Coordinates of C-alpha atoms in Angstrom, one line a residue:
Chain A
M1 CA 33.6 103.3 107.8
T2 CA 35.2 103.4 111.3
V3 CA 38.0 105.7 111.8
N4 CA 40.8 104.6 114.0
L5 CA 41.4 107.6 116.3
T6 CA 44.4 106.4 118.2
S7 CA 47.4 106.7 116.0
P8 CA 49.1 103.3 115.5
S9 CA 52.4 102.7 117.3
L10 CA 55.7 103.1 115.3
F11 CA 56.1 99.4 115.2
A12 CA 52.7 98.8 113.9
R13 CA 53.2 101.6 111.3
I14 CA 56.3 99.9 110.1
R15 CA 54.5 96.5 110.0
Q16 CA 51.8 97.9 107.8
S17 CA 53.9 99.9 105.4
D18 CA 54.5 99.0 101.8
L19 CA 58.2 99.0 102.3
W20 CA 58.0 96.3 105.0
Y21 CA 55.7 94.2 102.7
S22 CA 58.1 94.5 99.8
F23 CA 61.0 93.7 102.2
T24 CA 59.5 90.5 103.5
R25 CA 58.7 89.4 100.0
Q26 CA 62.3 89.7 98.7
R27 CA 64.5 86.9 99.9
S28 CA 67.8 88.5 99.0
A29 CA 66.9 91.7 100.9
V30 CA 66.0 89.8 104.1
F31 CA 69.2 87.7 103.7
A32 CA 71.3 90.8 103.2
A33 CA 69.7 92.6 106.2
I34 CA 70.4 89.6 108.5
L35 CA 74.0 89.3 107.2
L36 CA 74.7 93.0 107.6
A37 CA 73.3 93.0 111.1
V38 CA 75.4 90.0 112.0
L39 CA 78.5 91.6 110.6
I40 CA 77.9 94.9 112.3
I41 CA 77.0 93.4 115.7
S42 CA 79.9 91.0 115.6
A43 CA 82.3 93.8 114.8
F44 CA 81.2 96.1 117.5
T45 CA 80.9 93.5 120.2
A46 CA 84.3 92.0 119.3
P47 CA 86.1 93.2 122.4
L48 CA 83.8 91.0 124.5
Y49 CA 84.9 87.7 123.0
A50 CA 87.7 88.2 120.5
P51 CA 90.7 86.1 121.6
Q52 CA 93.0 89.1 121.4
N53 CA 93.1 92.8 120.9
P54 CA 95.1 93.1 117.7
F55 CA 95.9 96.8 118.3
D56 CA 97.7 96.0 121.5
P57 CA 101.3 95.1 120.7
A58 CA 101.7 93.6 124.2
Q59 CA 99.2 90.9 123.4
L60 CA 101.1 89.7 120.3
E61 CA 103.4 86.8 120.8
L62 CA 105.9 86.0 118.0
W63 CA 105.8 82.2 118.8
N64 CA 102.2 82.3 117.9
A65 CA 103.0 83.6 114.4
E66 CA 102.1 81.9 111.1
I67 CA 99.6 79.4 112.6
P68 CA 97.2 78.1 109.9
P69 CA 93.4 78.0 110.4
I70 CA 92.2 75.6 112.9
W71 CA 90.9 72.9 110.5
L72 CA 94.4 72.6 108.9
E73 CA 97.3 70.7 110.3
G74 CA 99.1 72.8 112.9
G75 CA 96.0 74.9 113.7
Q76 CA 95.7 76.0 117.3
W77 CA 92.9 77.0 119.6
P78 CA 91.8 79.8 119.9
Y79 CA 93.2 81.0 116.6
L80 CA 90.2 79.9 114.5
L81 CA 91.4 81.5 111.3
G82 CA 95.1 81.3 112.0
T83 CA 97.6 84.1 112.7
D84 CA 99.8 86.4 110.6
T85 CA 103.6 86.7 110.7
Q86 CA 103.5 88.9 113.9
G87 CA 101.3 86.5 115.8
R88 CA 98.2 88.6 115.2
D89 CA 95.0 86.5 115.4
I90 CA 93.3 86.9 112.0
L91 CA 89.8 86.6 113.3
S92 CA 90.3 89.3 115.9
A93 CA 92.1 91.5 113.3
I94 CA 89.2 91.1 110.9
L95 CA 86.6 91.9 113.6
Y96 CA 88.4 95.0 114.8
G97 CA 89.3 96.0 111.2
S98 CA 85.6 95.8 110.2
R99 CA 84.8 98.1 113.0
I100 CA 87.2 100.7 111.6
S101 CA 85.9 100.2 108.1
I102 CA 82.3 100.5 109.1
L103 CA 82.8 103.6 111.3
I104 CA 84.7 105.3 108.5
G105 CA 82.0 104.4 106.0
I106 CA 79.2 105.7 108.3
A107 CA 81.1 108.9 109.1
S108 CA 81.8 109.6 105.4
V109 CA 78.2 109.1 104.4
V110 CA 76.9 111.2 107.2
F111 CA 79.2 114.2 106.5
A112 CA 78.7 113.9 102.7
L113 CA 74.9 113.9 103.3
L114 CA 75.1 117.0 105.6
I115 CA 77.1 118.9 103.1
G116 CA 75.2 117.6 100.1
I117 CA 71.8 118.3 101.5
G118 CA 72.7 121.7 102.8
T119 CA 74.2 122.9 99.5
G120 CA 71.6 121.1 97.4
L121 CA 68.7 122.7 99.3
A122 CA 70.2 126.1 99.1
A123 CA 71.0 125.8 95.4
G124 CA 67.6 124.4 94.5
Y125 CA 65.6 126.9 96.7
Y126 CA 67.4 130.1 95.9
G127 CA 68.6 129.3 92.4
G128 CA 70.7 132.0 90.7
F129 CA 74.3 132.4 91.8
V130 CA 74.4 129.6 94.5
E131 CA 72.9 127.2 92.0
N132 CA 75.4 128.2 89.2
A133 CA 78.3 127.9 91.6
L134 CA 77.3 124.5 92.8
M135 CA 76.7 123.2 89.3
R136 CA 80.2 124.5 88.1
V137 CA 81.9 122.9 91.2
G138 CA 80.0 119.7 90.4
D139 CA 81.0 119.8 86.8
I140 CA 84.7 120.0 87.8
L141 CA 84.5 117.4 90.5
L142 CA 82.7 115.1 88.1
S143 CA 85.4 115.5 85.5
I144 CA 88.0 114.0 87.7
P145 CA 87.5 110.3 88.5
T146 CA 86.4 110.0 92.1
I147 CA 89.1 107.5 93.1
L148 CA 91.7 110.0 91.9
I149 CA 90.2 112.8 94.0
A150 CA 90.2 110.5 97.1
I151 CA 93.8 109.5 96.5
L152 CA 95.0 113.1 96.0
V153 CA 93.1 114.5 99.0
S154 CA 94.3 111.7 101.2
A155 CA 97.9 112.0 100.1
I156 CA 98.1 115.7 100.3
V157 CA 96.3 116.2 103.6
R158 CA 98.6 113.5 105.1
E159 CA 101.6 115.3 103.8
L160 CA 100.4 118.6 105.3
L161 CA 99.8 117.1 108.7
P162 CA 102.8 117.0 111.1
P163 CA 104.3 113.5 111.2
A164 CA 103.2 112.8 114.8
L165 CA 99.5 113.3 113.8
R166 CA 99.6 111.2 110.6
D167 CA 98.7 107.9 112.3
V168 CA 96.2 109.4 114.7
G169 CA 94.5 111.5 112.1
A170 CA 94.5 108.8 109.4
A171 CA 90.8 107.9 109.9
G172 CA 89.9 111.6 109.7
V173 CA 91.9 112.1 106.6
L174 CA 90.1 109.2 105.0
V175 CA 86.7 110.5 105.9
L176 CA 87.6 113.9 104.4
A177 CA 88.9 112.3 101.2
I178 CA 85.8 110.2 100.8
V179 CA 83.4 113.1 101.6
L180 CA 85.1 115.4 99.2
S181 CA 84.9 112.9 96.4
G182 CA 81.3 112.0 97.1
W183 CA 79.2 114.9 98.3
V184 CA 78.4 116.4 94.9
Q185 CA 76.2 113.4 94.0
Y186 CA 73.9 114.2 97.0
A187 CA 74.0 117.9 96.3
R188 CA 72.9 117.4 92.7
T189 CA 70.1 115.0 93.6
V190 CA 68.7 117.3 96.3
R191 CA 69.0 120.3 94.1
A192 CA 67.1 118.7 91.2
Q193 CA 64.3 117.5 93.6
T194 CA 64.2 120.9 95.4
A195 CA 63.8 122.8 92.2
V196 CA 60.8 120.6 91.4
E197 CA 59.2 121.0 94.9
R198 CA 59.8 124.8 95.0
G199 CA 57.1 125.4 92.5
K200 CA 54.4 123.4 94.2
E201 CA 51.5 124.9 96.0
Y202 CA 52.4 123.9 99.6
V203 CA 55.7 125.7 99.3
Q204 CA 54.0 128.8 97.9
A205 CA 51.4 128.6 100.7
A206 CA 54.2 128.5 103.3
Q207 CA 56.0 131.4 101.6
L208 CA 52.8 133.5 101.8
L209 CA 52.4 132.6 105.4
K210 CA 55.9 134.1 105.9
V211 CA 57.4 130.9 107.1
P212 CA 61.2 131.4 107.3
A213 CA 63.1 130.1 104.3
R214 CA 65.2 127.8 106.5
R215 CA 62.1 126.2 107.9
I216 CA 60.5 125.8 104.5
M217 CA 63.7 124.1 103.2
F218 CA 64.3 121.8 106.1
S219 CA 60.8 120.8 107.3
H220 CA 58.7 121.2 104.2
I221 CA 60.9 120.4 101.2
L222 CA 63.6 118.2 102.6
P223 CA 61.2 115.3 103.6
N224 CA 60.0 115.2 100.0
T225 CA 63.5 114.8 98.7
L226 CA 64.6 112.0 101.0
T227 CA 63.6 109.0 99.0
P228 CA 66.3 109.2 96.3
I229 CA 68.7 110.3 99.0
L230 CA 68.1 107.3 101.1
V231 CA 68.9 105.0 98.1
A232 CA 72.0 106.9 97.2
A233 CA 73.2 106.9 100.8
T234 CA 72.8 103.2 101.2
L235 CA 74.7 102.5 97.9
N236 CA 77.3 105.1 98.8
F237 CA 77.9 103.5 102.2
G238 CA 79.1 100.4 100.3
M239 CA 81.1 102.6 98.0
A240 CA 82.7 104.5 101.0
I241 CA 83.8 101.2 102.5
L242 CA 85.3 100.2 99.2
T243 CA 87.1 103.5 98.7
E244 CA 88.5 103.3 102.2
A245 CA 89.6 99.7 101.6
T246 CA 91.2 100.8 98.3
L247 CA 93.1 103.7 99.8
S248 CA 94.3 101.6 102.7
F249 CA 95.3 98.9 100.2
L250 CA 97.3 101.4 98.3
G251 CA 99.1 102.4 101.5
I252 CA 97.6 105.9 101.9
G253 CA 94.9 104.9 104.3
M254 CA 94.8 103.4 107.8
P255 CA 98.3 102.6 109.2
P256 CA 99.3 99.0 110.2
S257 CA 99.0 100.0 113.8
Q258 CA 95.2 100.5 113.4
P259 CA 94.5 98.2 110.5
S260 CA 91.2 98.5 108.6
L261 CA 90.2 95.6 106.3
G262 CA 92.0 97.3 103.4
T263 CA 95.2 97.5 105.5
L264 CA 94.9 93.9 106.4
I265 CA 94.6 92.9 102.8
R266 CA 97.6 95.0 101.9
L267 CA 99.7 93.4 104.6
G268 CA 98.5 89.9 103.7
N269 CA 99.1 90.5 100.0
Q270 CA 102.8 90.4 100.8
F271 CA 102.5 86.8 101.8
L272 CA 100.5 85.6 98.8
F273 CA 103.4 83.6 97.4
S274 CA 104.5 82.1 100.8
G275 CA 101.7 79.7 101.0
M276 CA 100.0 81.6 103.9
W277 CA 96.9 82.3 102.0
W278 CA 94.7 82.7 105.1
I279 CA 96.3 86.0 106.0
V280 CA 94.9 87.6 102.9
L281 CA 91.9 85.5 102.0
F282 CA 89.8 86.0 105.2
P283 CA 90.0 89.8 105.3
V284 CA 89.1 89.7 101.6
L285 CA 86.0 87.6 102.3
Q286 CA 84.9 89.8 105.1
L287 CA 85.2 92.9 103.0
C288 CA 83.2 91.2 100.2
L289 CA 80.4 90.1 102.6
L290 CA 80.2 93.5 104.1
V291 CA 79.9 95.3 100.7
V292 CA 77.7 92.7 99.1
S293 CA 75.2 92.9 101.9
V294 CA 75.1 96.7 101.8
N295 CA 74.7 96.7 98.0
L296 CA 71.9 94.0 98.0
L297 CA 70.0 96.2 100.5
G298 CA 70.6 99.3 98.4
D299 CA 69.5 97.5 95.3
W300 CA 66.3 96.3 96.9
L301 CA 65.6 99.8 98.4
R302 CA 66.0 101.4 94.9
D303 CA 63.5 99.0 93.4
A304 CA 61.1 99.2 96.3
L305 CA 61.0 103.0 96.5
N306 CA 60.8 103.4 92.7
P307 CA 57.1 104.2 92.0
K308 CA 57.5 103.1 88.3
L309 CA 58.2 99.5 89.3
R310 CA 55.2 99.1 91.6
Chain B
M1 CA 75.5 123.8 65.9
I2 CA 78.5 126.1 65.8
V3 CA 77.2 127.8 69.0
F4 CA 76.8 124.4 70.7
L5 CA 80.3 123.4 69.6
I6 CA 81.9 126.5 71.0
K7 CA 79.9 126.4 74.2
R8 CA 80.8 122.8 74.8
L9 CA 84.5 123.3 74.0
A10 CA 84.7 126.4 76.2
N11 CA 83.2 124.4 79.0
A12 CA 85.8 121.7 78.6
A13 CA 88.6 124.3 78.5
F14 CA 87.3 125.9 81.7
V15 CA 87.2 122.6 83.5
M16 CA 90.7 121.9 82.3
L17 CA 91.9 125.3 83.5
V18 CA 90.5 124.6 87.0
V19 CA 92.1 121.1 87.1
A20 CA 95.4 122.8 86.1
L21 CA 94.8 125.3 88.9
M22 CA 94.4 122.4 91.3
A23 CA 97.5 120.7 90.0
F24 CA 99.4 124.0 90.3
M25 CA 98.3 124.6 93.9
I26 CA 99.4 121.0 94.8
F27 CA 102.7 121.7 93.1
R28 CA 103.2 125.1 94.8
F29 CA 101.8 124.7 98.3
V30 CA 102.4 121.1 99.3
G31 CA 106.0 121.4 100.5
D32 CA 108.4 124.0 99.2
P33 CA 109.6 122.9 95.7
V34 CA 113.1 124.3 96.3
Q35 CA 113.4 122.5 99.6
L36 CA 112.3 119.2 98.0
M37 CA 114.8 119.5 95.1
V38 CA 118.0 120.4 97.0
N39 CA 120.1 118.4 99.5
E40 CA 122.0 119.5 102.6
Q41 CA 125.1 120.7 100.8
T42 CA 123.3 123.2 98.6
T43 CA 124.3 126.7 99.6
Q44 CA 121.8 129.5 100.1
A45 CA 123.0 131.2 96.9
E46 CA 122.4 128.1 94.9
R47 CA 118.9 127.8 96.5
D48 CA 118.1 131.4 95.6
E49 CA 119.3 130.8 92.0
L50 CA 117.1 127.7 91.7
R51 CA 114.2 129.7 93.1
E52 CA 114.8 132.3 90.5
R53 CA 115.2 129.7 87.7
L54 CA 112.0 127.9 88.6
G55 CA 110.2 131.3 88.5
L56 CA 109.0 131.0 92.1
N57 CA 109.7 134.7 92.8
Q58 CA 107.1 135.9 90.3
S59 CA 103.5 136.7 91.3
M60 CA 101.1 133.8 91.7
P61 CA 99.0 134.5 88.6
M62 CA 102.2 134.8 86.5
Q63 CA 103.4 131.5 88.0
Y64 CA 100.0 129.9 87.2
L65 CA 100.1 131.2 83.6
H66 CA 103.6 129.8 83.3
F67 CA 102.5 126.4 84.6
V68 CA 99.6 126.3 82.2
T69 CA 101.7 127.3 79.1
N70 CA 104.3 124.7 80.1
A71 CA 101.7 122.0 80.7
V72 CA 100.0 122.6 77.3
Q73 CA 103.4 122.0 75.7
G74 CA 103.8 118.8 77.7
D75 CA 106.4 120.2 80.1
F76 CA 105.5 119.3 83.7
G77 CA 109.0 119.9 85.1
I78 CA 111.5 117.5 86.6
S79 CA 110.6 114.6 88.9
Y80 CA 111.9 115.2 92.5
R81 CA 112.7 111.6 92.9
N82 CA 114.7 110.5 90.0
Q83 CA 115.5 113.9 88.4
Q84 CA 114.1 112.9 85.0
E85 CA 111.6 114.9 83.0
V86 CA 108.1 114.1 84.1
M87 CA 106.7 113.9 80.6
S88 CA 109.3 111.4 79.4
L89 CA 108.6 109.3 82.5
I90 CA 104.9 109.3 81.8
A91 CA 105.3 108.8 78.0
E92 CA 107.4 105.7 78.8
R93 CA 104.6 104.3 80.9
F94 CA 101.7 105.4 78.8
P95 CA 101.5 102.5 76.3
A96 CA 101.4 99.9 79.1
T97 CA 98.3 101.6 80.7
I98 CA 96.6 102.1 77.3
E99 CA 97.1 98.5 76.3
L100 CA 95.7 97.3 79.6
V101 CA 92.7 99.6 79.4
L102 CA 91.8 98.8 75.8
M103 CA 92.1 95.0 76.5
A104 CA 89.8 95.4 79.5
T105 CA 87.3 97.3 77.4
I106 CA 87.3 94.7 74.7
I107 CA 86.8 91.9 77.3
S108 CA 84.0 93.8 79.0
L109 CA 82.1 94.2 75.7
V110 CA 82.8 90.6 74.5
V111 CA 81.5 89.2 77.8
G112 CA 79.1 91.8 79.0
V113 CA 76.9 92.2 75.9
P114 CA 76.0 88.5 75.5
L115 CA 75.3 88.2 79.2
G116 CA 73.1 91.2 79.1
V117 CA 71.1 89.8 76.2
I118 CA 70.7 86.4 77.8
T119 CA 69.5 87.9 81.1
A120 CA 67.0 90.1 79.3
I121 CA 65.6 87.3 77.0
H122 CA 65.4 84.7 79.7
R123 CA 64.2 87.0 82.4
G124 CA 62.9 85.1 85.4
K125 CA 64.8 81.9 84.6
W126 CA 67.1 80.7 87.4
Y127 CA 70.3 81.3 85.5
S128 CA 69.5 84.9 84.5
E129 CA 68.5 85.6 88.1
G130 CA 71.7 84.0 89.2
L131 CA 73.7 86.2 86.7
Q132 CA 71.8 89.3 88.0
F133 CA 72.8 88.4 91.5
L134 CA 76.4 87.8 90.5
S135 CA 76.4 91.2 88.8
I136 CA 75.7 92.8 92.2
I137 CA 78.6 90.9 93.7
G138 CA 80.7 92.0 90.7
V139 CA 79.9 95.7 91.5
S140 CA 80.7 95.0 95.2
L141 CA 84.1 93.5 94.7
P142 CA 86.9 96.1 94.6
S143 CA 89.3 95.6 91.7
F144 CA 92.2 94.9 94.0
V145 CA 90.3 92.0 95.6
I146 CA 89.6 90.5 92.2
G147 CA 93.3 90.9 91.3
I148 CA 94.4 89.2 94.5
M149 CA 92.0 86.3 94.0
L150 CA 93.1 85.8 90.4
I151 CA 96.7 85.8 91.4
L152 CA 95.9 83.3 94.2
V153 CA 94.1 80.9 91.8
F154 CA 96.0 81.2 88.6
S155 CA 99.5 82.1 89.8
V156 CA 99.8 80.5 93.2
M157 CA 97.6 77.5 93.1
F158 CA 97.9 76.5 89.4
N159 CA 101.0 78.4 88.5
I160 CA 99.9 78.9 84.9
L161 CA 99.9 82.7 84.5
P162 CA 102.4 85.4 85.5
A163 CA 101.3 87.5 88.5
F164 CA 103.4 90.6 87.9
G165 CA 105.2 92.7 85.3
R166 CA 104.5 93.1 81.6
G167 CA 106.6 90.3 80.1
D168 CA 108.8 91.0 77.1
V169 CA 107.9 94.0 75.1
V170 CA 108.7 95.1 71.6
S171 CA 109.1 98.8 70.8
I172 CA 107.5 100.3 67.7
G173 CA 108.8 103.8 67.6
W174 CA 108.1 105.3 71.0
W175 CA 105.3 102.9 71.6
T176 CA 106.1 99.7 73.4
T177 CA 103.8 96.7 73.1
G178 CA 103.5 93.4 74.9
L179 CA 101.0 92.0 72.4
L180 CA 103.7 90.6 70.1
T181 CA 105.5 88.3 72.5
P182 CA 104.1 85.2 74.2
S183 CA 105.2 86.3 77.7
G184 CA 103.7 89.8 77.0
R185 CA 100.4 88.3 76.1
A186 CA 100.3 86.0 79.1
A187 CA 101.2 88.8 81.4
L188 CA 98.3 90.9 80.1
I189 CA 95.6 88.3 80.8
L190 CA 95.1 88.5 84.6
P191 CA 95.4 92.3 84.9
S192 CA 92.9 93.0 82.1
I193 CA 90.4 90.5 83.5
A194 CA 90.7 92.1 86.9
L195 CA 90.2 95.6 85.4
S196 CA 87.3 94.5 83.2
F197 CA 85.3 92.8 85.9
Y198 CA 83.4 95.9 87.1
Q199 CA 83.0 97.1 83.5
I200 CA 81.5 93.7 82.6
T201 CA 78.8 94.1 85.2
L202 CA 78.0 97.7 84.0
V203 CA 77.8 96.6 80.4
M204 CA 75.6 93.6 81.3
R205 CA 73.2 95.7 83.4
L206 CA 72.9 98.4 80.7
V207 CA 72.3 95.9 77.9
R208 CA 69.8 94.1 80.0
A209 CA 67.8 97.3 80.8
E210 CA 67.9 98.5 77.2
M211 CA 67.0 95.1 75.8
L212 CA 63.9 94.9 78.1
E213 CA 62.9 98.3 76.8
V214 CA 63.4 97.4 73.1
L215 CA 61.8 94.0 73.3
R216 CA 58.5 95.7 74.2
S217 CA 58.5 97.9 71.1
D218 CA 56.2 97.3 68.1
F219 CA 58.8 96.5 65.5
I220 CA 59.9 93.5 67.6
K221 CA 56.4 92.3 67.9
F222 CA 56.0 92.7 64.1
A223 CA 59.2 90.8 63.5
R224 CA 58.0 88.0 65.7
A225 CA 54.7 88.0 63.9
R226 CA 56.3 87.7 60.6
G227 CA 58.0 84.6 61.8
V228 CA 61.6 85.9 62.0
P229 CA 63.6 83.3 64.0
A230 CA 63.9 84.2 67.7
W231 CA 67.7 84.5 67.6
R232 CA 67.6 86.9 64.7
V233 CA 65.0 89.0 66.5
H234 CA 67.1 89.2 69.6
Y235 CA 70.6 89.4 68.3
S236 CA 70.1 91.3 65.1
H237 CA 67.0 93.5 65.5
A238 CA 66.8 94.2 69.2
L239 CA 70.5 94.2 70.1
R240 CA 71.4 96.7 67.3
N241 CA 69.0 99.2 68.9
C242 CA 70.6 99.0 72.3
L243 CA 74.1 99.4 71.2
M244 CA 74.2 103.2 71.1
P245 CA 74.1 103.7 74.9
V246 CA 76.6 100.9 75.3
V247 CA 79.1 102.6 73.0
T248 CA 78.6 105.9 74.8
M249 CA 79.1 104.4 78.2
T250 CA 82.2 102.5 77.0
A251 CA 83.7 105.6 75.5
M252 CA 83.0 107.6 78.6
N253 CA 84.3 105.0 81.0
I254 CA 87.7 104.7 79.3
G255 CA 88.7 107.7 81.3
S256 CA 87.7 106.2 84.6
L257 CA 89.2 102.9 83.6
I258 CA 92.5 104.7 83.2
A259 CA 92.1 106.0 86.7
F260 CA 91.0 102.7 88.1
A261 CA 93.9 101.0 86.3
L262 CA 96.2 102.4 89.0
I263 CA 94.8 99.9 91.5
T264 CA 95.1 97.0 89.1
E265 CA 98.6 98.2 88.2
T266 CA 99.6 98.2 91.9
V267 CA 98.3 94.7 92.4
F268 CA 100.1 93.3 89.4
Q269 CA 103.1 95.6 89.5
W270 CA 102.2 96.5 85.9
P271 CA 104.6 99.2 84.7
G272 CA 102.0 101.8 83.7
M273 CA 101.2 105.4 84.5
G274 CA 99.1 104.4 87.6
L275 CA 102.0 102.5 89.2
L276 CA 104.2 105.6 88.5
F277 CA 101.5 107.8 90.2
I278 CA 101.2 105.6 93.3
Q279 CA 105.0 105.5 93.7
A280 CA 105.0 109.3 93.3
V281 CA 102.3 109.5 96.0
T282 CA 104.3 107.5 98.4
F283 CA 107.4 109.6 97.8
V284 CA 105.5 112.9 97.6
D285 CA 106.9 113.4 94.1
I286 CA 104.6 116.4 93.4
P287 CA 105.4 117.1 89.7
V288 CA 104.6 113.5 88.7
M289 CA 101.3 113.7 90.8
A290 CA 100.3 117.0 89.2
A291 CA 101.1 115.8 85.7
Y292 CA 99.2 112.6 86.2
L293 CA 96.1 114.5 87.5
C294 CA 96.2 116.8 84.4
I295 CA 96.7 114.0 81.9
V296 CA 94.0 111.7 83.3
S297 CA 91.5 114.5 83.6
F298 CA 92.3 115.7 80.1
I299 CA 91.6 112.2 78.7
F300 CA 88.4 112.1 80.8
V301 CA 87.2 115.6 79.7
A302 CA 88.2 115.1 76.1
L303 CA 86.2 111.8 75.8
N304 CA 83.1 113.3 77.5
T305 CA 83.2 116.3 75.2
L306 CA 83.7 114.1 72.1
V307 CA 80.7 112.0 73.1
D308 CA 78.5 115.0 73.7
I309 CA 79.5 116.5 70.3
T310 CA 78.8 113.3 68.5
Y311 CA 75.5 113.0 70.1
A312 CA 74.6 116.5 69.1
L313 CA 75.6 115.7 65.5
I314 CA 73.4 112.7 65.5
D315 CA 70.4 114.1 67.4
P316 CA 69.7 117.8 66.7
R317 CA 67.3 118.1 69.7
L318 CA 70.3 118.0 72.0
R319 CA 71.9 121.0 70.5
N320 CA 69.6 123.4 72.3
A321 CA 70.1 121.7 75.6
K322 CA 72.2 123.4 78.2
A323 CA 75.9 122.9 77.3

């Protein structure tokens, strides 16, 4: 048997992994990944080619208002998907709105992960009081429906902010609301996994070698808890986008001056009966595409990383 | 069993006390209650009197105790916005939400269970794969989106179903029902479908997973070997053995359905508790918000506790588990 002494490049390692194999075999996962990539890239490169910056009131012209999509009678170039009642180009608004939705989704998942992993590791590793406190807090947060926590946090923090900061801080408030309603799930997953790992020999060996507790937790135990976390994070990214959209739709999220997809749907919803269906339908479709692609990926990841299903 | 019962109830009571503490803190610290209740003409003396009457001069623990004793008796104070008692406002809206939630639950079972069975029996066929794919889409669609699409199709395009309100209602005692009038029934259709959508996919996935498990067991093989017709094996023998988790999940999810109903109620302008809550949120009507939080959490916690206790009654092994 020849031993390959040069370690393979990262790219080659990915190509040879089980995960990549399962990915290429699953059509829906490949489809979802491509769709998600297209959505994210198009949202973040929007300023390069979008016909208008929908956040800039100076670019909105009222005589361009209420134009239907280009394939209908009265449609006008460059407003491919039509305009709303203020002359905002729907396509540009959707692209810029997706950018906000995606950023809020990423930020919420990252912060929830940081808090969840930190508390979960500490609770699982030290046990005792920290663990009990975490489980109690978890019990309480889980006995209130998450959407209710998010709404209450969002509404209350907004109320406590000075009025001048409410629009500027809206994205931050949303992230806080979503993080507070979602971090417990990570903390519980990490805690359970850590409690299992703590008893294993490699952890005992590290403890005997007097490796600092923080190092044992973060560089020895953490990598072994990441698989379920990765799945949860992917599915929660979709949930975070949905929660953001829901809060914005209810009018306690992003303000109309910086509309996310949820805000666009709320604004469009007012014109549902006026025949201008395009104002609401296209943001709805974009939101669905975004969340469906994330969830398809998360679903595949869950099956692919589940050893029982191999 | 008694120990388990006491432990479980104590746990539920503890959770409710913390929820009440949160509601109390919202009530006490988000804006000054006196400031929110008075107008410009109120004199300082009147303000002080109001402060005294509301008990805001007492110590914090005393105020909290007061809040909890009042809340247990169903007294959540006066709404800032329309000066009515919060409890009577909520009681007025309660039947509308419950009718919507129960209807959505029934729909989710009636549609979800057969779909789950079909996707489990015909695993690998194109239509069950298609349904499985649709269920992921169902999970991904927020309920307000489904509501808007339903309105767009059935109210705007075809104009066959009402898009908002509850239609005519009949009152039976303090309960009002829309089920007895044609317009009330018509008004219930779209909102309950919108609310049940997510639940359908959950039921379907759960039934599918359970069915796949049960279909592998020996008694199914034996039934097949005996020549019991396939439909009887599937719908009578197998299905009956997967209903327990379905019932549990349905009971537990009624609490979150009540919470999620607030989105559906906003889309359809359904005059339930959720719409009241959202209006309270926009007007910072704190007593209504606090009361809604307490009531929804109470229903949620009560259902969970009930399910746990029933389980322990059925399965003695669970009694020794951590409460």
